[in-house]
XYZ file of C-alpha atoms in Angstrom:
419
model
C 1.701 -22.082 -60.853
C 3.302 -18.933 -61.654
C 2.264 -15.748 -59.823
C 0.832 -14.156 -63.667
C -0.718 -17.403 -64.980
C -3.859 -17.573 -62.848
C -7.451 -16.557 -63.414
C -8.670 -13.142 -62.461
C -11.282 -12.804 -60.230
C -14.025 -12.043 -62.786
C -13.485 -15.299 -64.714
C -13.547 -17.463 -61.460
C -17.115 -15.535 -60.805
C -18.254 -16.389 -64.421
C -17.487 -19.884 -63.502
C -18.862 -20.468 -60.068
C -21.371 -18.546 -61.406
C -22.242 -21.052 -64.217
C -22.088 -23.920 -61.952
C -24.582 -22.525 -59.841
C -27.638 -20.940 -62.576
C -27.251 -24.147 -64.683
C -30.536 -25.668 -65.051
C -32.004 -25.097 -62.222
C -33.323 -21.783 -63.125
C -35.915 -23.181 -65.171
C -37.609 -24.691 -61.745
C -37.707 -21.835 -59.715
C -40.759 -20.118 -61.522
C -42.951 -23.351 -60.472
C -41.291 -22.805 -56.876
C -43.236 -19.530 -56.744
C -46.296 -20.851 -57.899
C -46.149 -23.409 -54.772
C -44.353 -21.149 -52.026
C -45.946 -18.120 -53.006
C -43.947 -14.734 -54.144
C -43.086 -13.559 -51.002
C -42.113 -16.925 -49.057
C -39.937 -17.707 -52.401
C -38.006 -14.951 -52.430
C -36.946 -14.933 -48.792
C -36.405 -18.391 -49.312
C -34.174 -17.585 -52.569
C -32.164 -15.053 -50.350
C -31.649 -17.222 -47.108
C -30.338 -20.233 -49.201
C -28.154 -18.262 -50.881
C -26.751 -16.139 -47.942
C -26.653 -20.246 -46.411
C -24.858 -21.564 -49.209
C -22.413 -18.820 -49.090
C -21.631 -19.471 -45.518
C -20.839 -23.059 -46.358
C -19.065 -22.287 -49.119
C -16.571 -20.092 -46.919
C -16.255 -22.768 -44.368
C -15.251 -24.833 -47.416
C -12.714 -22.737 -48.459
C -11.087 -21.556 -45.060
C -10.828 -25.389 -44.307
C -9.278 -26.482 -47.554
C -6.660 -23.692 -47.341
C -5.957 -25.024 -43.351
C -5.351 -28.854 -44.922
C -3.730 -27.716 -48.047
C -6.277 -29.428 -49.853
C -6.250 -29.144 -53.568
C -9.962 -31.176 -53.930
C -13.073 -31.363 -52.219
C -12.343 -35.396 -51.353
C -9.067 -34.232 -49.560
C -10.836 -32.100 -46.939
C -13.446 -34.275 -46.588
C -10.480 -37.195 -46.123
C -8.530 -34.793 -43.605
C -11.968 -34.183 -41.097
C -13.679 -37.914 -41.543
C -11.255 -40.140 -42.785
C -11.062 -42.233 -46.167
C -14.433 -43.742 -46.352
C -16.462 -40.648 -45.699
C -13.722 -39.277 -48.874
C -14.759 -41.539 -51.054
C -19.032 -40.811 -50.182
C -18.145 -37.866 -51.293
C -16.590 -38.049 -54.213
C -19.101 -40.477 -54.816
C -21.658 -37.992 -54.364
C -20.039 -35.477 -57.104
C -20.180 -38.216 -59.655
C -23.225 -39.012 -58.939
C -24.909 -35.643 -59.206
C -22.753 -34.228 -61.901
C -23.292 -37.102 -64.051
C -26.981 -37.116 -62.775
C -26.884 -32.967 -64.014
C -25.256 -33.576 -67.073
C -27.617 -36.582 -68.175
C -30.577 -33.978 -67.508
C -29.229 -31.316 -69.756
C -28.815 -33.510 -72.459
C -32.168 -34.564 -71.866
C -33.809 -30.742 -72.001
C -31.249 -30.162 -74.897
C -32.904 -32.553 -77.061
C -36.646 -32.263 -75.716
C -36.284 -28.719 -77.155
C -34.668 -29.019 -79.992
C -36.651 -32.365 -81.508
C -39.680 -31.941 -79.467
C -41.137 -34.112 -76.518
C -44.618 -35.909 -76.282
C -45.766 -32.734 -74.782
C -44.268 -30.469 -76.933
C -43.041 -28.966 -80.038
C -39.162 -29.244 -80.837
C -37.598 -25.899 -82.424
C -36.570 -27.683 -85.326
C -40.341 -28.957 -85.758
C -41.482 -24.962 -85.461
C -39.092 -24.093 -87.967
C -38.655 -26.653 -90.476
C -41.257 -29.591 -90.209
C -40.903 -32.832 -89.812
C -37.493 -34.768 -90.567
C -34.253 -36.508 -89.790
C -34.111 -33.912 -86.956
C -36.963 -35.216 -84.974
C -34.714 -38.294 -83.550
C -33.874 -36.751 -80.465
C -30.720 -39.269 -80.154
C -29.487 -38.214 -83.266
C -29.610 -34.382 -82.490
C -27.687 -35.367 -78.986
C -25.556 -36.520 -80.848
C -24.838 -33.989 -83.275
C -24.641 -31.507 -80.112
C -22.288 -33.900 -78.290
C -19.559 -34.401 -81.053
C -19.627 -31.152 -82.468
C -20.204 -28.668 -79.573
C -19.624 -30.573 -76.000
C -16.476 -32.978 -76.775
C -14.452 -30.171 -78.143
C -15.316 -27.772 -74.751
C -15.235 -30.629 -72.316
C -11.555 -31.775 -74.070
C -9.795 -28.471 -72.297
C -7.872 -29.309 -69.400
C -8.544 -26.184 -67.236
C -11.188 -24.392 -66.253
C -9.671 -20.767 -66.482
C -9.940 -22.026 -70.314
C -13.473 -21.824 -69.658
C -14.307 -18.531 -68.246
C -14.900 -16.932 -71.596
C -17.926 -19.596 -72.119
C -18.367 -19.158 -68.801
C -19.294 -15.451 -69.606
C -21.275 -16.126 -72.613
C -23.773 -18.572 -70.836
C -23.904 -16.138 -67.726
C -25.103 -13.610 -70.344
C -27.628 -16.057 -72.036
C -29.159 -16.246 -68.211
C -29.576 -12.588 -68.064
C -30.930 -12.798 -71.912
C -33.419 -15.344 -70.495
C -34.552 -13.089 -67.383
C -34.732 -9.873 -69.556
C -37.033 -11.410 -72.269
C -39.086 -12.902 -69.595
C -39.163 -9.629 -67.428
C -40.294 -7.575 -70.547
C -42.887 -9.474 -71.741
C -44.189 -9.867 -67.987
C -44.334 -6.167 -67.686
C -45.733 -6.073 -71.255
C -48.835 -7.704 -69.716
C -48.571 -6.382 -66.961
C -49.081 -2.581 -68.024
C -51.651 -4.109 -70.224
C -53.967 -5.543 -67.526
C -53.787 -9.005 -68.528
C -52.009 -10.801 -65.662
C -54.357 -12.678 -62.999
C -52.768 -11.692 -59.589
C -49.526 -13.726 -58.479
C -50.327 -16.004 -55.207
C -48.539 -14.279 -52.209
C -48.648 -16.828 -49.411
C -47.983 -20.817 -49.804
C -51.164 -23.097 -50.293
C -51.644 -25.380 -47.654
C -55.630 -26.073 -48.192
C -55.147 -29.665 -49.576
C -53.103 -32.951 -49.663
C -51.393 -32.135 -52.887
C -50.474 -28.574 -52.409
C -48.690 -30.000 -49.042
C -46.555 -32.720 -51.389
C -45.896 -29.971 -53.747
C -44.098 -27.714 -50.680
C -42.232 -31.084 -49.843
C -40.713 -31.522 -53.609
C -40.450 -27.958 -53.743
C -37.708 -27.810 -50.864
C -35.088 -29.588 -52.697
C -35.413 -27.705 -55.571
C -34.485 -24.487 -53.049
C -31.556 -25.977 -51.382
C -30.089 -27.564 -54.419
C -30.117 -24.061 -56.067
C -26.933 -22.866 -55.486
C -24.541 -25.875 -55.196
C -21.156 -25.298 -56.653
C -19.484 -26.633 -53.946
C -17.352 -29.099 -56.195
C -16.490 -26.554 -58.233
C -14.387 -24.495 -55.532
C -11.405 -26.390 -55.737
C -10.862 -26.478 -59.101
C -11.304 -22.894 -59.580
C -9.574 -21.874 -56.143
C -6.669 -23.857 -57.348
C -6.838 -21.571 -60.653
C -6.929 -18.342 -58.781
C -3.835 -15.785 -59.498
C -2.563 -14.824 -55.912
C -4.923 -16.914 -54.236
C -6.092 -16.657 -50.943
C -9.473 -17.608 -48.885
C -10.035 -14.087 -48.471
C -9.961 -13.578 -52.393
C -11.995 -16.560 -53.108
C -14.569 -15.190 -50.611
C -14.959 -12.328 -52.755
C -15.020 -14.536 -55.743
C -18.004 -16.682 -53.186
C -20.024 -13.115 -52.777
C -19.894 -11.871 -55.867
C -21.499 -15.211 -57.696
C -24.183 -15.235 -54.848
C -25.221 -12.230 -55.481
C -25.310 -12.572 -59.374
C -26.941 -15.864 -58.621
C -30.160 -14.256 -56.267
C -30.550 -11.295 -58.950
C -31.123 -13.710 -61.833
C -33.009 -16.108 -59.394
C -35.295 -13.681 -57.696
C -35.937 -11.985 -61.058
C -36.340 -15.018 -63.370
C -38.846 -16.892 -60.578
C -41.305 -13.689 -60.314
C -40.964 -12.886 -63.825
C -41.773 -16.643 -65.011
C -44.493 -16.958 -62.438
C -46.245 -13.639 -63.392
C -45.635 -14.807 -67.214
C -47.862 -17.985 -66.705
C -49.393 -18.203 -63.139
C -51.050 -21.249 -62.422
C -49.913 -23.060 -65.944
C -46.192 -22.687 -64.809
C -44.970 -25.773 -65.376
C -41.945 -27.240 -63.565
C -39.726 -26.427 -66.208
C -40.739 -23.255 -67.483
C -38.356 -23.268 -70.769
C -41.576 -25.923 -71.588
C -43.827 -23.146 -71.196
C -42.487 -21.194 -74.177
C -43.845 -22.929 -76.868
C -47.353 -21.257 -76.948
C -48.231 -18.192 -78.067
C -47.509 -15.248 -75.659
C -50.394 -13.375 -76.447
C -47.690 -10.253 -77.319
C -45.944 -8.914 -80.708
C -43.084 -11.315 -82.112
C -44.306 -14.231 -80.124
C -42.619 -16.514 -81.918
C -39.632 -14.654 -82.391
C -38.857 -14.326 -78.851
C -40.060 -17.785 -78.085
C -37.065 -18.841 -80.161
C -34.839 -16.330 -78.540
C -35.543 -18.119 -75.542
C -35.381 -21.226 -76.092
C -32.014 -21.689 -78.013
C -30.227 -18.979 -75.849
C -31.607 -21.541 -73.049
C -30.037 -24.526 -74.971
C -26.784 -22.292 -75.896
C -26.776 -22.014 -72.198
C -26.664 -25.635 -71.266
C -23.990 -26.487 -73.744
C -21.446 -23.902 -72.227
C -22.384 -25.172 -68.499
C -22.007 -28.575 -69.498
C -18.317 -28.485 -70.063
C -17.878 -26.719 -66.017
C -20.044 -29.294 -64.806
C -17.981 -32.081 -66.638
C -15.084 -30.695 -65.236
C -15.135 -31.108 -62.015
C -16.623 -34.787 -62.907
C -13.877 -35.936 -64.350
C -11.586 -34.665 -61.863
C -13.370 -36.578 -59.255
C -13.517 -39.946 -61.592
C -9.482 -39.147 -62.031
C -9.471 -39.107 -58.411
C -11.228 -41.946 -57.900
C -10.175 -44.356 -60.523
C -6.485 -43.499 -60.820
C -5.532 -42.363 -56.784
C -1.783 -41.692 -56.826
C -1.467 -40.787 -60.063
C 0.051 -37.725 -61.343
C -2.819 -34.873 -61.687
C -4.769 -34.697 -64.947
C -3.243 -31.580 -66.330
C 0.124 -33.292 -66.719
C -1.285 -36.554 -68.577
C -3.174 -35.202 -71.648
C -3.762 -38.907 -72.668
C -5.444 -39.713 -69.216
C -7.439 -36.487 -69.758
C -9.050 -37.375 -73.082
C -9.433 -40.879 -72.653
C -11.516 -40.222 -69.526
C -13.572 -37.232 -71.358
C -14.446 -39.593 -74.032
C -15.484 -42.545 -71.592
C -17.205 -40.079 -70.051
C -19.598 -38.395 -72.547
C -20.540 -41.557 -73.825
C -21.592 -42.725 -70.799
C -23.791 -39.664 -70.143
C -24.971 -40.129 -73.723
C -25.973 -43.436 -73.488
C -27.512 -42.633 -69.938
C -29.607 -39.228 -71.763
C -31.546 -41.678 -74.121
C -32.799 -44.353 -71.108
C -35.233 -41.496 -70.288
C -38.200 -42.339 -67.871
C -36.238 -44.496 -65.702
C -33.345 -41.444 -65.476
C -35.459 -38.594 -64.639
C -37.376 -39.997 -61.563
C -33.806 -41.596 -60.305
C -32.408 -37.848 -60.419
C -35.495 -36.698 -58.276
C -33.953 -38.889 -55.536
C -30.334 -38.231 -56.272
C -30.610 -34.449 -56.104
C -32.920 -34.640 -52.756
C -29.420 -36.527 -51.511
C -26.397 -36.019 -53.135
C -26.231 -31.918 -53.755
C -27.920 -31.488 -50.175
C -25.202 -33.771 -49.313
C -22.113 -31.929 -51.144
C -23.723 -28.317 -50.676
C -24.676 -28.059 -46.691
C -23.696 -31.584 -45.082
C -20.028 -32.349 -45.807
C -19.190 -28.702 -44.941
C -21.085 -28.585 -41.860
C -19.310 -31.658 -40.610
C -15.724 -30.778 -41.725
C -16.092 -27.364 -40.027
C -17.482 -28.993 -36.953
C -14.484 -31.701 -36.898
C -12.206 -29.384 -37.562
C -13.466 -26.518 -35.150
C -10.164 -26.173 -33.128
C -7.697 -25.987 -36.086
C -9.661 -23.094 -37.935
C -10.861 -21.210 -34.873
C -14.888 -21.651 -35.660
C -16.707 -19.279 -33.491
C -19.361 -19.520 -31.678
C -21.777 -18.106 -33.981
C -20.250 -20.347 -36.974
C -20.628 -23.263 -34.766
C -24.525 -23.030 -34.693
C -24.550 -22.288 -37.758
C -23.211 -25.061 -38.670
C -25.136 -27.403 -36.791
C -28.049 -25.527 -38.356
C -27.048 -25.969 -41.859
C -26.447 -30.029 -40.745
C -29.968 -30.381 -39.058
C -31.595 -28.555 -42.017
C -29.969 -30.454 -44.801
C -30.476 -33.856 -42.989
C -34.259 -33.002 -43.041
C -34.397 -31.481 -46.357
C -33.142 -34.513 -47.813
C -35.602 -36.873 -46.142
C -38.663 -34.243 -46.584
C -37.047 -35.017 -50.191
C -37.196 -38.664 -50.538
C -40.580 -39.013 -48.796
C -42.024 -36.434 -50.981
C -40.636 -38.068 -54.052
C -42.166 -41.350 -53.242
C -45.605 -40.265 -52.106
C -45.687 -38.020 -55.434
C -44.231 -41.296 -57.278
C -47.612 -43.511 -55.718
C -49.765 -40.313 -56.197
C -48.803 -40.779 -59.907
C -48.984 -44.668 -60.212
């Protein structure tokens, strides 16, 4: 790596930034509507401010074992097994991400059971309602071509763009919210969580995951630290503060707004929620607005999700070889494998979505709070942990631990609730 070659510190905050908002912003409205505005938003800070701590432990710890992936540090505090858990866990959960965006991609555009597709709205019934086909279409012609480049500085300008389609997404929301709000016709939001009966309870234990998974990019660092021009913890730690705070503006803001949009019909993805009528001018208009800058979102995440996937399949699969970015052949043969597998894994659809609900109480709890915790606590006396970061760390281990069991059990009483 030359000294001029690297990515600026803006495009490695577009990025980490991307991997963070991905799709996840779409569940945090329905997180109010459980938690309550004020418990949600202190909840949205703390597991940011969390995240970010773990995310510098991550990075001081990699620099200390000249690690170049998230597998290696794990490798140099626990050993070879525990390595491959967690790169396990990345494929898992990125593939796991990636299935689910293809998922909302074509719910949207070709309609669900639910709901009405764009394409429906627009232009009626037609080839376009065979959501497998318009996956397709959106694969060859959009995804392959993005997930193909074999860096992720090549990214940042998409990057940028779907950062921007967030902030679209929070604005429109915020201004019709405030619309209806100066109008009078908003019931009042719910302050405090809802504990008066069995369900609301189960609701607060789904809802948990949904908070801790929010901001894990944690697989991501590597890849973009490795990027960085003149790189050094101390400028990836700006890079790390930066993104959170971009990522708690457009959470905090995009969770009120979307609650006081629908209140109690928020539905646990809200982008679902813009298919009826507002109740303002240009309804429809902005409905659309939303709804393909959501989708136009997805598409430039998916490629910075992918990435880091198919570093960690490289890693995996072909251990010893020489990197990716030297063997373009390696490269595109595995992107291809790749996005066919996630295609064919987007149209099994029931079976996929309630899998994920177990996958993300685990695997980003896992690769966002309990691998760091641990490698900072076995590797305490190389990187001088203090005190403070000690706890901390235990903290952020004991929390995740019970997050992702609160998880599970919630997602199985919620699964025999259903059944």
């Amino acid at each position: 790596m030359g000294p001029n070659h690297g990515s600026g510190i803006p495009g490695a905050v577009f990025n980490l930034t991307t991997t963070v908002i991905g799709a996840g912003i779409m569940a945090l409205p329905a997180t109010m509507k459980v938690l309550g505005v004020v418990l949600g938003i202190v909840l949205i800070i703390i597991m940011g401010i969390l995240s970010e701590i773990s995310v510098e432990l991550l990075v001081r710890f990699s620099v200390l074992c000249k690690a170049s992936s998230y597998g290696e540090v794990v490798q140099h505090a626990m050993g070879r097994p525990a390595r491959i858990l967690s790169e396990i866990c990345i494929i898992v959960n990125n593939a796991g991400v990636l299935v689910v965006y293809l998922i909302i991609i074509g719910d949207v555009m070709s309609g669900s059971v639910h709901h009405l597709g764009v394409f429906d709205q627009l232009m009626g019934n037609g080839v376009w309602d065979q959501r497998k086909l318009v996956i397709f279409v959106v694969m060859v012609v959009f995804l392959a071509p993005l997930c193909s480049l074999d860096k992720i500085d090549s990214l940042s300008l998409t990057s940028a763009a779907s950062v921007a389609l967030a902030i679209l997404f929070v604005l429109v929301t915020f201004t019709v919210a405030f619309i209806k709000l100066v109008e009078g016709r908003i019931d009042a939001p719910r302050m405090a969580p809802d504990f008066s009966s069995k369900t609301a309870i189960l609701d607060l234990l789904v809802v948990i995951p949904i908070m801790t998974n929010a901001y894990v990019c944690h697989f991501n660092l590597q890849p973009i630290y490795n990027e960085l021009e003149q790189r050094s913890p101390q400028k990836m730690n700006r890079v790390g503060r930066y993104t959170t705070i971009l990522c708690i503006l457009v959470y905090s803001s995009t969770a009120i707004s979307g609650y006081l949009l629908f209140g109690k019909d928020t539905e646990s993805d809200v982008l679902t929620n813009f298919d009826k009528d507002l109740g303002i001018r240009f309804s429809s208009a902005l409905n659309y607005i939303v709804r393909v800058g959501y989708i136009l979102h997805l598409i430039l995440v998916f490629p910075v999700i992918h990435f880091s996937l198919r570093q960690t399949v490289d890693a995996l699969v072909f251990e010893g070889s020489p990197p990716l970015s030297e063997s373009r052949k390696r490269s595109l043969g595995l992107t291809v494998v790749l996005l066919v597998l996630i295609y064919i894994g987007s149209t099994m659809i029931p079976s996929i979505w309630t899998a994920f609900k177990f996958t993300g109480a685990t695997t980003a709890v896992s690769l966002g709070f309990i691998f760091p915790s641990l490698v900072a606590l076995r590797l305490s006396h190389q990187g001088d942990l203090s005190y403070g970061e000690r706890i901390l760390s235990w903290l952020m281990l004991v929390l995740a631990v019970t997050v992702s069991i609160v998880g599970v059990v919630g997602n199985i009483y919620s699964l025999e609730s259903k059944s």
